[in-house]
């Protein structure tokens, strides 16, 4: 019984640390030893690289958005890397060649990582900025992001993804609420040293720090920044550089979370140095943020199972709370899907295929 009680309390404390204790630690740390970023008004040459597959309905709107950005046109190269598009996306991209958009085309679908490799190979800017076709960029996003590179310690900079609800306002519940929590954590990590990853919708790096990605990479927006951190530079979060997207429905958000978890496991194999306190300057942040999130589902199982053997006193209160939580979560998921049965094969498809550009 002592072992069961120990398992219960240890799992409870670890879950509490990941979601509450770690942010509290960051809040104290970022006030005690902050590392501000030196920002400037320089205008380095920038290559905006976008990996695209079948985005015929979105690409024209995105390219108009990119061409209207508040940055000198002669210093902004726009590269669209097509990844085996078969829905007319190539024709949309070709129409913008006369307006300076450069198109790199692959007839075969190879995955987002390969498309990014091809796009960066064509990039000429001092700064390479990555974005997706889906999100709209704020007019000042490029200028705000590149201002961070005035600081020589900065090797990568991540913008902020703002999720919008159906009315066009900032999403306040569900996914939107969680994402706001996540951005607060990233901002504090950045003030301490580096954010543990970047926002895939909008992030930039120094061109000389780029290294080609393995073609089966699931999370380029984590692998690229963490490579840079291991190389001795910082990855900072810049909330003034914004990209806007609609809040995803629950089934798509669940699929993204599956891919994110799988990508984090893959990251450990690609960058084993992340597990070394000597080589990883953000070891505490990485373990608390990334590895902690990987451990939480298993800890929750231990918490529930151990609680089933502890049915007296305060343990009954915890068990009732857990049961109520899972019942409410299940009811919310069913209501969000309109009573439809979720597509059970979706997570499997994500784990089996390479990440596709969005």
Tab-separated table of C-alpha atoms in Angstrom:
chain	number	residue	atom	x	y	z
A	1	UNK	CA	0.000	0.000	0.000
A	2	UNK	CA	2.902	2.368	0.693
A	3	UNK	CA	4.139	1.860	-2.864
A	4	UNK	CA	0.687	2.644	-4.273
A	5	UNK	CA	0.431	5.810	-2.196
A	6	UNK	CA	3.898	6.847	-3.322
A	7	UNK	CA	2.943	6.285	-6.971
A	8	UNK	CA	-0.221	8.359	-6.495
A	9	UNK	CA	1.476	11.344	-4.892
A	10	UNK	CA	4.521	11.282	-7.165
A	11	UNK	CA	2.385	11.258	-10.317
A	12	UNK	CA	0.153	14.008	-8.911
A	13	UNK	CA	3.123	16.217	-8.026
A	14	UNK	CA	4.784	15.711	-11.404
A	15	UNK	CA	1.633	16.609	-13.328
A	16	UNK	CA	1.202	19.673	-11.119
A	17	UNK	CA	4.830	20.653	-11.733
A	18	UNK	CA	4.544	20.400	-15.535
A	19	UNK	CA	1.489	22.640	-15.811
A	20	UNK	CA	1.774	24.890	-12.747
A	21	UNK	CA	5.121	24.489	-10.993
A	22	UNK	CA	7.235	24.967	-14.109
A	23	UNK	CA	5.493	28.208	-15.173
A	24	UNK	CA	5.886	29.466	-11.600
A	25	UNK	CA	9.596	28.606	-11.717
A	26	UNK	CA	9.919	30.496	-15.019
A	27	UNK	CA	8.109	33.518	-13.597
A	28	UNK	CA	10.617	33.764	-10.735
A	29	UNK	CA	13.612	32.920	-12.949
A	30	UNK	CA	12.724	35.453	-15.664
A	31	UNK	CA	12.458	38.222	-13.075
A	32	UNK	CA	15.585	37.197	-11.201
A	33	UNK	CA	17.937	36.730	-14.169
A	34	UNK	CA	16.307	38.095	-17.336
A	35	UNK	CA	18.177	38.142	-20.649
A	36	UNK	CA	16.610	40.940	-22.699
A	37	UNK	CA	16.992	40.948	-26.467
A	38	UNK	CA	18.795	43.869	-28.088
A	39	UNK	CA	16.454	45.041	-30.866
A	40	UNK	CA	17.323	47.371	-33.718
A	41	UNK	CA	15.946	48.912	-36.880
A	42	UNK	CA	18.268	47.277	-39.410
A	43	UNK	CA	16.727	45.852	-42.589
A	44	UNK	CA	18.691	42.743	-43.570
A	45	UNK	CA	17.770	40.835	-46.701
A	46	UNK	CA	15.047	38.292	-45.966
A	47	UNK	CA	13.991	35.141	-47.822
A	48	UNK	CA	10.428	34.100	-47.000
A	49	UNK	CA	10.213	30.348	-47.645
A	50	UNK	CA	6.866	28.588	-47.809
A	51	UNK	CA	6.442	24.826	-48.362
A	52	UNK	CA	3.160	24.179	-50.159
A	53	UNK	CA	1.354	21.129	-51.472
A	54	UNK	CA	-2.334	21.288	-52.405
A	55	UNK	CA	-3.268	24.833	-51.398
A	56	UNK	CA	-4.978	26.214	-54.516
A	57	UNK	CA	-7.752	27.831	-52.459
A	58	UNK	CA	-5.368	29.543	-50.044
A	59	UNK	CA	-2.193	30.333	-51.952
A	60	UNK	CA	-3.393	33.406	-53.851
A	61	UNK	CA	-4.626	35.029	-50.641
A	62	UNK	CA	-1.361	34.189	-48.884
A	63	UNK	CA	0.844	35.541	-51.654
A	64	UNK	CA	-1.135	38.793	-51.772
A	65	UNK	CA	-0.615	38.980	-48.011
A	66	UNK	CA	3.149	38.430	-48.387
A	67	UNK	CA	3.505	40.990	-51.184
A	68	UNK	CA	1.767	43.590	-48.994
A	69	UNK	CA	4.101	43.150	-46.013
A	70	UNK	CA	5.714	46.278	-44.577
A	71	UNK	CA	9.255	45.511	-45.676
A	72	UNK	CA	11.362	46.864	-48.573
A	73	UNK	CA	10.414	44.745	-51.630
A	74	UNK	CA	13.991	44.769	-52.902
A	75	UNK	CA	15.081	43.119	-49.649
A	76	UNK	CA	12.313	40.527	-49.462
A	77	UNK	CA	12.590	37.364	-51.539
A	78	UNK	CA	9.477	35.169	-51.589
A	79	UNK	CA	10.091	31.487	-52.346
A	80	UNK	CA	7.254	28.995	-52.817
A	81	UNK	CA	8.469	25.397	-52.669
A	82	UNK	CA	5.855	23.133	-54.285
A	83	UNK	CA	5.727	19.574	-52.989
A	84	UNK	CA	4.088	17.431	-55.670
A	85	UNK	CA	0.995	19.621	-55.966
A	86	UNK	CA	-1.816	18.087	-58.007
A	87	UNK	CA	-4.768	20.443	-57.536
A	88	UNK	CA	-3.741	23.483	-59.576
A	89	UNK	CA	-1.586	25.066	-56.865
A	90	UNK	CA	1.349	25.235	-59.306
A	91	UNK	CA	-0.708	27.347	-61.704
A	92	UNK	CA	-1.547	29.824	-58.950
A	93	UNK	CA	2.117	30.107	-57.987
A	94	UNK	CA	3.193	30.541	-61.605
A	95	UNK	CA	0.905	33.564	-62.026
A	96	UNK	CA	2.876	35.374	-59.322
A	97	UNK	CA	6.289	34.829	-60.946
A	98	UNK	CA	5.868	38.118	-62.814
A	99	UNK	CA	5.521	39.862	-59.446
A	100	UNK	CA	8.801	38.482	-58.158
A	101	UNK	CA	7.668	35.287	-56.440
A	102	UNK	CA	10.168	32.486	-57.033
A	103	UNK	CA	8.804	28.963	-57.431
A	104	UNK	CA	10.743	25.787	-56.676
A	105	UNK	CA	8.857	22.763	-57.928
A	106	UNK	CA	8.998	19.060	-57.155
A	107	UNK	CA	6.779	16.836	-59.281
A	108	UNK	CA	6.865	14.160	-56.594
A	109	UNK	CA	5.386	14.501	-53.110
A	110	UNK	CA	8.337	14.188	-50.727
A	111	UNK	CA	7.047	15.820	-47.538
A	112	UNK	CA	7.355	19.220	-45.918
A	113	UNK	CA	10.947	18.793	-44.739
A	114	UNK	CA	12.197	18.035	-48.262
A	115	UNK	CA	10.218	20.992	-49.622
A	116	UNK	CA	11.827	23.277	-47.024
A	117	UNK	CA	15.269	21.985	-47.956
A	118	UNK	CA	14.612	22.864	-51.608
A	119	UNK	CA	13.193	26.259	-50.690
A	120	UNK	CA	16.132	27.237	-48.472
A	121	UNK	CA	18.570	26.113	-51.199
A	122	UNK	CA	17.060	28.866	-53.367
A	123	UNK	CA	17.104	31.471	-50.573
A	124	UNK	CA	19.549	34.370	-50.856
A	125	UNK	CA	18.624	36.430	-47.787
A	126	UNK	CA	20.660	36.864	-44.641
A	127	UNK	CA	17.545	35.867	-42.713
A	128	UNK	CA	15.315	32.953	-43.734
A	129	UNK	CA	11.716	33.283	-42.609
A	130	UNK	CA	9.401	30.261	-42.625
A	131	UNK	CA	5.619	30.373	-42.815
A	132	UNK	CA	2.663	28.281	-44.008
A	133	UNK	CA	0.003	28.976	-46.621
A	134	UNK	CA	-2.842	28.836	-44.139
A	135	UNK	CA	-2.117	31.751	-41.804
A	136	UNK	CA	-2.341	35.483	-42.528
A	137	UNK	CA	0.687	37.551	-41.490
A	138	UNK	CA	0.415	40.926	-39.807
A	139	UNK	CA	1.838	43.658	-42.103
A	140	UNK	CA	4.661	44.400	-39.667
A	141	UNK	CA	5.484	40.759	-38.868
A	142	UNK	CA	8.736	40.561	-40.858
A	143	UNK	CA	10.058	43.864	-39.544
A	144	UNK	CA	9.287	42.924	-35.936
A	145	UNK	CA	10.870	39.497	-36.288
A	146	UNK	CA	14.116	40.578	-37.961
A	147	UNK	CA	14.617	43.314	-35.345
A	148	UNK	CA	15.577	40.532	-32.936
A	149	UNK	CA	18.618	39.628	-35.036
A	150	UNK	CA	20.347	42.882	-34.086
A	151	UNK	CA	21.326	40.912	-30.995
A	152	UNK	CA	24.290	38.709	-32.009
A	153	UNK	CA	23.277	36.037	-29.487
A	154	UNK	CA	19.989	35.411	-31.328
A	155	UNK	CA	20.024	32.660	-33.938
A	156	UNK	CA	16.279	32.142	-34.351
A	157	UNK	CA	13.160	34.153	-33.590
A	158	UNK	CA	9.588	32.931	-33.351
A	159	UNK	CA	6.489	35.017	-33.946
A	160	UNK	CA	3.150	34.694	-32.201
A	161	UNK	CA	0.251	32.702	-33.631
A	162	UNK	CA	-3.056	34.358	-32.750
A	163	UNK	CA	-6.057	32.028	-32.918
A	164	UNK	CA	-9.357	33.568	-33.970
A	165	UNK	CA	-12.899	32.328	-33.390
A	166	UNK	CA	-15.708	32.284	-35.962
A	167	UNK	CA	-16.539	35.930	-35.288
A	168	UNK	CA	-12.963	37.037	-35.981
A	169	UNK	CA	-12.146	37.762	-32.348
A	170	UNK	CA	-9.346	36.184	-30.347
A	171	UNK	CA	-10.381	32.645	-29.371
A	172	UNK	CA	-11.089	32.576	-25.643
A	173	UNK	CA	-11.999	28.970	-24.877
A	174	UNK	CA	-10.805	25.429	-25.503
A	175	UNK	CA	-7.833	25.387	-27.854
A	176	UNK	CA	-7.537	29.177	-27.780
A	177	UNK	CA	-7.232	29.259	-23.994
A	178	UNK	CA	-4.595	26.516	-23.970
A	179	UNK	CA	-2.626	28.272	-26.719
A	180	UNK	CA	-2.565	31.501	-24.743
A	181	UNK	CA	-1.191	29.578	-21.762
A	182	UNK	CA	1.455	28.064	-24.047
A	183	UNK	CA	2.518	31.478	-25.350
A	184	UNK	CA	2.979	32.794	-21.800
A	185	UNK	CA	5.301	29.856	-21.095
A	186	UNK	CA	7.289	30.460	-24.303
A	187	UNK	CA	7.628	34.160	-23.548
A	188	UNK	CA	9.081	33.447	-20.111
A	189	UNK	CA	11.425	30.795	-21.537
A	190	UNK	CA	12.632	33.376	-24.034
A	191	UNK	CA	13.339	35.903	-21.293
A	192	UNK	CA	15.411	33.310	-19.426
A	193	UNK	CA	17.333	32.076	-22.488
A	194	UNK	CA	15.398	30.405	-25.287
A	195	UNK	CA	11.930	29.173	-26.140
A	196	UNK	CA	11.869	25.394	-26.547
A	197	UNK	CA	10.722	25.469	-30.164
A	198	UNK	CA	9.079	27.988	-32.464
A	199	UNK	CA	5.699	28.749	-33.997
A	200	UNK	CA	5.606	26.931	-37.335
A	201	UNK	CA	3.334	29.605	-38.807
A	202	UNK	CA	6.048	32.254	-38.448
A	203	UNK	CA	9.688	31.877	-37.443
A	204	UNK	CA	13.045	33.011	-38.785
A	205	UNK	CA	16.693	32.006	-38.559
A	206	UNK	CA	20.084	33.282	-39.622
A	207	UNK	CA	20.844	31.780	-43.018
A	208	UNK	CA	24.301	30.547	-41.998
A	209	UNK	CA	22.804	28.441	-39.182
A	210	UNK	CA	20.601	26.366	-41.491
A	211	UNK	CA	21.325	22.667	-41.990
A	212	UNK	CA	19.190	20.433	-44.261
A	213	UNK	CA	16.427	18.526	-42.510
A	214	UNK	CA	16.011	14.741	-42.584
A	215	UNK	CA	13.153	14.122	-45.013
A	216	UNK	CA	11.035	12.328	-42.403
A	217	UNK	CA	11.177	15.258	-39.953
A	218	UNK	CA	7.818	15.781	-38.251
A	219	UNK	CA	8.488	19.050	-36.397
A	220	UNK	CA	10.776	21.389	-38.302
A	221	UNK	CA	9.689	24.215	-35.989
A	222	UNK	CA	11.265	22.403	-33.045
A	223	UNK	CA	14.216	20.668	-34.701
A	224	UNK	CA	15.556	23.799	-36.421
A	225	UNK	CA	15.427	26.089	-33.346
A	226	UNK	CA	16.828	23.435	-31.014
A	227	UNK	CA	19.740	22.770	-33.374
A	228	UNK	CA	20.485	26.476	-33.131
A	229	UNK	CA	20.296	26.436	-29.329
A	230	UNK	CA	22.715	23.498	-29.184
A	231	UNK	CA	25.037	25.492	-31.473
A	232	UNK	CA	25.221	28.228	-28.831
A	233	UNK	CA	22.658	30.782	-30.026
A	234	UNK	CA	19.277	31.761	-28.615
A	235	UNK	CA	15.776	31.118	-29.936
A	236	UNK	CA	13.606	34.014	-28.809
A	237	UNK	CA	9.873	34.652	-28.845
A	238	UNK	CA	8.671	37.939	-30.337
A	239	UNK	CA	4.946	38.526	-29.657
A	240	UNK	CA	4.849	41.685	-31.809
A	241	UNK	CA	5.372	39.523	-34.928
A	242	UNK	CA	1.947	37.985	-35.454
A	243	UNK	CA	0.297	35.424	-37.688
A	244	UNK	CA	-3.455	34.810	-37.577
A	245	UNK	CA	-5.334	31.533	-37.939
A	246	UNK	CA	-8.771	30.114	-37.217
A	247	UNK	CA	-9.233	27.924	-34.165
A	248	UNK	CA	-9.124	24.293	-35.350
A	249	UNK	CA	-12.015	21.890	-34.684
A	250	UNK	CA	-11.332	19.341	-31.913
A	251	UNK	CA	-10.647	16.390	-34.218
A	252	UNK	CA	-7.994	18.318	-36.168
A	253	UNK	CA	-6.444	19.674	-32.987
A	254	UNK	CA	-6.287	16.130	-31.589
A	255	UNK	CA	-4.532	14.964	-34.753
A	256	UNK	CA	-2.023	17.810	-34.456
A	257	UNK	CA	-1.314	16.900	-30.839
A	258	UNK	CA	-0.626	13.290	-31.880
A	259	UNK	CA	1.843	14.515	-34.502
A	260	UNK	CA	3.460	16.856	-31.975
A	261	UNK	CA	3.959	14.075	-29.444
A	262	UNK	CA	5.369	11.762	-32.123
A	263	UNK	CA	7.652	14.559	-33.321
A	264	UNK	CA	8.984	15.133	-29.818
A	265	UNK	CA	9.901	11.461	-29.513
A	266	UNK	CA	11.595	11.687	-32.911
A	267	UNK	CA	13.486	14.783	-31.762
A	268	UNK	CA	15.243	12.808	-29.033
A	269	UNK	CA	16.683	10.473	-31.662
A	270	UNK	CA	17.732	13.309	-33.967
A	271	UNK	CA	19.263	15.505	-31.240
A	272	UNK	CA	20.455	13.309	-28.348
A	273	UNK	CA	22.480	16.262	-27.066
A	274	UNK	CA	19.228	17.725	-25.761
A	275	UNK	CA	19.378	15.160	-22.957
A	276	UNK	CA	22.789	16.346	-21.780
A	277	UNK	CA	22.976	19.210	-19.239
A	278	UNK	CA	26.487	19.935	-20.531
A	279	UNK	CA	25.579	20.470	-24.180
A	280	UNK	CA	22.036	21.781	-23.778
A	281	UNK	CA	21.904	25.296	-22.245
A	282	UNK	CA	18.122	24.964	-21.839
A	283	UNK	CA	18.180	21.479	-20.326
A	284	UNK	CA	15.831	22.373	-17.458
A	285	UNK	CA	13.359	24.001	-19.850
A	286	UNK	CA	13.515	21.107	-22.309
A	287	UNK	CA	12.954	18.453	-19.657
A	288	UNK	CA	10.184	20.420	-17.953
A	289	UNK	CA	8.380	21.524	-21.118
A	290	UNK	CA	8.907	18.820	-23.742
A	291	UNK	CA	9.692	15.665	-21.759
A	292	UNK	CA	7.212	16.648	-19.068
A	293	UNK	CA	4.407	16.888	-21.636
A	294	UNK	CA	5.382	13.467	-23.015
A	295	UNK	CA	5.198	11.976	-19.523
A	296	UNK	CA	1.864	13.507	-18.494
A	297	UNK	CA	-0.459	10.967	-20.227
A	298	UNK	CA	1.377	8.104	-18.528
A	299	UNK	CA	1.351	9.919	-15.193
A	300	UNK	CA	-2.400	10.434	-15.459
A	301	UNK	CA	-2.904	6.705	-15.994
A	302	UNK	CA	-0.787	5.955	-12.931
A	303	UNK	CA	-2.729	8.561	-10.962
A	304	UNK	CA	-6.105	7.045	-11.832
A	305	UNK	CA	-5.104	3.391	-11.424
A	306	UNK	CA	-3.378	3.964	-8.084
A	307	UNK	CA	-6.386	5.985	-6.901
A	308	UNK	CA	-8.631	2.945	-7.519
A	309	UNK	CA	-6.726	1.119	-4.775
A	310	UNK	CA	-6.997	4.048	-2.365
A	311	UNK	CA	-10.659	4.408	-1.492
A	312	UNK	CA	-10.785	6.241	1.795
A	313	UNK	CA	-10.436	9.741	3.131
A	314	UNK	CA	-8.970	12.371	0.839
A	315	UNK	CA	-8.352	9.775	-1.861
A	316	UNK	CA	-12.114	9.460	-2.431
A	317	UNK	CA	-12.216	13.197	-3.148
A	318	UNK	CA	-9.411	12.856	-5.700
A	319	UNK	CA	-11.119	9.893	-7.357
A	320	UNK	CA	-14.408	11.753	-7.616
A	321	UNK	CA	-12.589	14.714	-9.106
A	322	UNK	CA	-10.829	12.564	-11.699
A	323	UNK	CA	-14.022	10.784	-12.713
A	324	UNK	CA	-15.865	14.085	-13.054
A	325	UNK	CA	-13.017	15.541	-15.120
A	326	UNK	CA	-12.951	12.663	-17.589
A	327	UNK	CA	-16.738	12.567	-17.878
A	328	UNK	CA	-16.870	16.291	-18.619
A	329	UNK	CA	-14.029	15.978	-21.134
A	330	UNK	CA	-15.817	13.111	-22.896
A	331	UNK	CA	-19.100	15.010	-22.958
A	332	UNK	CA	-17.367	18.085	-24.344
A	333	UNK	CA	-15.669	16.073	-27.080
A	334	UNK	CA	-18.957	14.444	-28.105
A	335	UNK	CA	-20.762	17.783	-28.140
A	336	UNK	CA	-18.005	19.429	-30.194
A	337	UNK	CA	-18.259	16.699	-32.818
A	338	UNK	CA	-22.020	16.944	-32.964
A	339	UNK	CA	-22.414	13.406	-31.713
A	340	UNK	CA	-20.392	11.923	-34.569
A	341	UNK	CA	-17.984	9.135	-33.883
A	342	UNK	CA	-14.378	10.392	-34.147
A	343	UNK	CA	-12.221	9.084	-36.929
A	344	UNK	CA	-10.078	6.578	-35.051
A	345	UNK	CA	-7.731	6.143	-37.961
A	346	UNK	CA	-6.607	9.799	-38.011
A	347	UNK	CA	-3.777	9.523	-35.439
A	348	UNK	CA	-2.476	6.377	-37.162
A	349	UNK	CA	-2.369	8.132	-40.514
A	350	UNK	CA	-0.343	10.964	-39.026
A	351	UNK	CA	2.197	8.617	-37.498
A	352	UNK	CA	2.515	6.620	-40.719
A	353	UNK	CA	3.017	9.446	-43.189
A	354	UNK	CA	5.474	12.277	-43.470
A	355	UNK	CA	4.310	15.671	-42.376
A	356	UNK	CA	2.642	17.517	-45.230
A	357	UNK	CA	3.022	21.237	-45.727
A	358	UNK	CA	0.040	23.344	-44.728
